[in-house]
Amino acid sequence: MDLLREQVWQANMDLQKHDLVTFTWGNVSGIDRESGLVVIKPSGVAYEDLSPANMVVVDLCGQRIEGELNPSSDTETHLELYRVFPQIGGIVHTHSMNATSWAQAGKPIPPLGTTHADYFYGHVPCTRSLTDAEIQQDYELNTGKVIVETIGQQEPLAIPGIIVKEHGPFSWGKTPDQAVHNAVVLETVAAMALKTLQINADVHAINQTLLDKHYLRKHGKNAYYGQQEHNEK
Amino acid sequence: MDLLREQVWQANMDLQKHDLVTFTWGNVSGIDRESGLVVIKPSGVAYEDLSPANMVVVDLCGQRIEGELNPSSDTETHLELYRVFPQIGGIVHTHSMNATSWAQAGKPIPPLGTTHADYFYGHVPCTRSLTDAEIQQDYELNTGKVIVETIGQQEPLAIPGIIVKEHGPFSWGKTPDQAVHNAVVLETVAAMALKTLQINADVHAINQTLLDKHYLRKHGKNAYYGQQEHNEK
Amino acid sequence: MDLLREQVWQANMDLQKHDLVTFTWGNVSGIDRESGLVVIKPSGVAYEDLSPANMVVVDLCGQRIEGELNPSSDTETHLELYRVFPQIGGIVHTHSMNATSWAQAGKPIPPLGTTHADYFYGHVPCTRSLTDAEIQQDYELNTGKVIVETIGQQEPLAIPGIIVKEHGPFSWGKTPDQAVHNAVVLETVAAMALKTLQINADVHAINQTLLDKHYLRKHGKNAYYGQQEHNEK
Amino acid sequence: MDLLREQVWQANMDLQKHDLVTFTWGNVSGIDRESGLVVIKPSGVAYEDLSPANMVVVDLCGQRIEGELNPSSDTETHLELYRVFPQIGGIVHTHSMNATSWAQAGKPIPPLGTTHADYFYGHVPCTRSLTDAEIQQDYELNTGKVIVETIGQQEPLAIPGIIVKEHGPFSWGKTPDQAVHNAVVLETVAAMALKTLQINADVHAINQTLLDKHYLRKHGKNAYYGQQEHNEK
């Protein structure tokens, strides 16, 4: 648990390094699949006051197991994703500028080039709006549920992020560090997609062949990007 | 008074840290409600030359009580807000890039997502233009009056900022530090709102249910964001 | 001359501090009106290699008086402005992002708010294109002449900058330091004006009353911005 | 070879300094024309782990001659350019924000001002899309071939960069350092061109006379920009 605390703390600090957060508007969690315990950032604590020791540990039902602080108010969203997607090990939520603007615009981000295709095997999806009932009761849990609904039958590690309509981006990965990596990619492709559309409003998604080439160049059994030990990264 | 001088100086310095000011284009004040004295940045002094000692103290009528320097040229605007809104304890004025662009465009900033709803319980209002007479005589006082007119019956702490048409943003809070915090939020939501409209020109304000959920999650008696002692922050 | 060398060197270094230059794409000069000598940055030398000692001194006819390096390739533009406008003491040229984009767009920057009005008493003008003949022979001198032609009967210190069509901004002031200050203002109002038009394409210049109020609040005999000794700054 | 390793390593590090890369999304190579050996960044290695010693050496056929790491996955693109253009000595590939957005938009970048004309003697061309067959087999080699096809009869040192449709920019120069320099220019003119079009959608390329003036002021036998020893730079 100490290692995961350290990893989750480091991943939270990296959000700042990558300019993805203002104040406390972001959180990272990680899960230990053996014990089923989740380490997550405490709610509303300034980044300079975070440490591995004040990360909060909860179980998959949301019971606080270790720590004195309240866990992130988005904890129930994280837990829903961990329960439904056993292949993910870390989750990030931010209000990063460009991804949040796409979320506010309520539009999925189309794959317009190879930067996108290197990490996302298709559109970054955008959820539907929550109903009034979903907002009023169990809002954070329902946010998780609408993410799951939107991912549907897609492989979550092939679409390692989403934008929640009127809210902002969530991303994930096999580890907290990879979830942060994918949050940076999501923010970058969001910024590029807006600029691309400003240059050429008629542009459309790249074709499947180029998407396959780039995604599979970095992922899967025939990947040849990077050094052997990094192929899956 | 020494504590307030320190707080107001620190809040002024924080404007720089948050990239809200160019040169001397910003000022923060704070009020001690018991004595009715206001501490404010001196006019046109470079940030590196500011210190708690050279902050200026004025009373609510604008008489200089302590300090050798002239107070900010916007002092009369601050004082009007303190006189009318007894619940506020700190005020910030900047020419931050995106909020000022909305002010120049003469448009209120609609609540397009939860980043906005976490802090502003509705549109960030935009004042009307001042009349020629209001500009020529008591300009800074009239700037305060048009802010008060625009806020109208709304609770100023629920709408902790405004954009003055053709000029720029003012924000406030219970303390100078919270006023700076709200200035950062205002600049951020202004930037996001522009990008959102560039992605989807047909977007409109989020519904009341989501606005309630996010605003009340952070504010008021049932707030559950953050740690207990931060709930009101 | 040593003081002016130091001031011009410092002003050149400040272009970097204010993020106005890429590589060597900017230059500042200053004039000593008594001797009629101009100190200017050498051409194409990296900022880290500049020193007060390697600034170049030329007379108003462009003869190199001191220094071993070639003066900036834009020297003839600077000299023309010094010859025609005796009230200016420093000149800056940059390719700063937003002002250059307005220059490439070939449009004057309208005064859309008080940030602009605090420094520019009207539009930032945009020159006409040079003719083929003006480009082919004495290009840099003709660049100065078209600036002078565009300023026309306006007071250059009340319009302390211009954008040269298809090229970029020039600014000036009583001293090299004030010319840099105005270059920062010009870049800032250029960025704000673009964003303003993106929010509201129908916006137009502020009225004369507000322009008068803000410009004259900072400049002229009844100025009341800043501390007494700074009024003219 | 040690000198070239050092130069290529330094040039790779400079991509970071100039904010052209996110994570490992960029690579620089250099060639020693005497031996025909190319030094290139290893694939997928973090910038902080790069050193002159772990740069990879390959021959013009792509055989690894020195180094234990896999060369950049874009190596075949670099090699094709070195084989066809004997006048170039360094190549850069990045996914820099603005140039990549133009690539995704599938549009050449028109010369809209002198910033562009100082370095690129005409449009920054944009390649056609690759065919499905070109993507599926020898993708990186075919990327090089489509660059060569697009440059056509133009002098590559007069058009020292290109944008590959749906992918991103490549640039080159006589040395790795100059290739990085041109990558910075390409990113800058890409950003300016977008802003220019946002201010004035009807703008068009500058005329040939101005293009000649600026390009030839910095390049060729009558260049007069910079100091004598820098004229070709």
Coordinates of C-alpha atoms in Angstrom, one line a residue, chain A residues 18 112-116 118-119 180-181 184-185 187-189 191-193 195-196 198-200 203-207 209-210 213-214 217-218 224-230, chain D residues 22-25 41-45 68-71 73-74 95-98 100-102 104-107 130-132 135-140 165-168 194 198:
Chain A
H18 CA 1.9 19.2 -16.8
L112 CA -7.8 14.3 -36.8
G113 CA -4.2 13.1 -36.9
T114 CA -1.6 10.7 -35.8
T115 CA -1.0 12.4 -32.4
H116 CA -4.5 11.3 -31.5
D118 CA -1.1 7.0 -31.3
Y119 CA -3.1 6.8 -28.1
V180 CA -1.8 11.0 -16.1
H181 CA 0.1 10.4 -19.4
V184 CA -1.8 15.0 -21.1
V185 CA -2.5 13.4 -24.4
E187 CA -5.6 17.8 -23.3
T188 CA -3.1 18.1 -26.2
V189 CA -5.4 16.5 -28.8
A191 CA -6.2 21.8 -28.2
M192 CA -5.0 20.6 -31.6
A193 CA -8.5 19.6 -32.7
K195 CA -7.1 24.7 -33.9
T196 CA -7.5 22.3 -36.8
Q198 CA -10.4 26.8 -37.0
I199 CA -8.0 26.3 -40.0
N200 CA -10.3 24.0 -41.9
V203 CA -11.9 18.5 -41.9
H204 CA -13.0 15.0 -40.9
A205 CA -11.6 12.0 -39.0
I206 CA -8.6 10.2 -40.5
N207 CA -9.4 6.9 -42.2
T209 CA -6.0 2.5 -42.2
L210 CA -4.0 5.4 -40.7
K213 CA -1.3 2.0 -38.4
H214 CA -0.5 4.5 -35.6
R217 CA 2.5 0.8 -34.1
K218 CA 2.5 1.7 -30.4
Y224 CA 7.5 -1.5 -32.9
Y225 CA 7.6 2.0 -31.3
G226 CA 10.0 2.5 -28.4
Q227 CA 12.4 0.0 -26.8
Q228 CA 11.2 -3.6 -26.2
E229 CA 10.5 -3.1 -22.5
H230 CA 8.4 0.0 -23.2
Chain D
T22 CA 5.3 16.7 -25.4
F23 CA 6.8 13.5 -23.8
T24 CA 9.0 11.8 -26.5
W25 CA 7.1 13.2 -29.5
K41 CA 17.5 9.8 -31.2
P42 CA 16.5 6.4 -29.9
S43 CA 12.8 5.5 -30.0
G44 CA 10.5 6.4 -27.0
V45 CA 13.2 7.3 -24.6
E68 CA 22.0 -0.8 -28.3
L69 CA 18.7 1.0 -28.5
N70 CA 16.2 1.0 -31.4
P71 CA 16.5 4.1 -33.5
S73 CA 10.5 4.8 -35.4
D74 CA 10.6 7.6 -37.9
H95 CA 4.2 17.2 -33.2
S96 CA 4.3 20.9 -32.2
M97 CA 0.9 22.4 -31.6
N98 CA 0.3 24.8 -34.4
T100 CA 0.5 19.9 -36.4
S101 CA -2.9 21.6 -36.5
W102 CA -2.1 22.9 -40.0
Q104 CA -4.4 18.0 -39.5
A105 CA -6.2 20.6 -41.5
G106 CA -4.4 19.5 -44.6
K107 CA -3.5 23.0 -45.8
L130 CA -0.9 8.5 -48.2
T131 CA -2.8 5.8 -49.9
D132 CA -3.9 2.8 -47.9
I135 CA 0.3 3.3 -45.1
Q136 CA 0.1 -0.5 -44.7
Q137 CA 3.6 -1.3 -46.1
D138 CA 6.7 0.8 -45.5
Y139 CA 4.8 3.6 -43.9
E140 CA 7.8 5.6 -42.6
K165 CA -1.0 15.7 -43.9
E166 CA -2.8 14.3 -40.9
H167 CA 0.6 13.9 -39.1
G168 CA 2.8 16.9 -38.4
L194 CA -3.9 31.0 -37.9
Q198 CA -8.9 34.8 -37.7

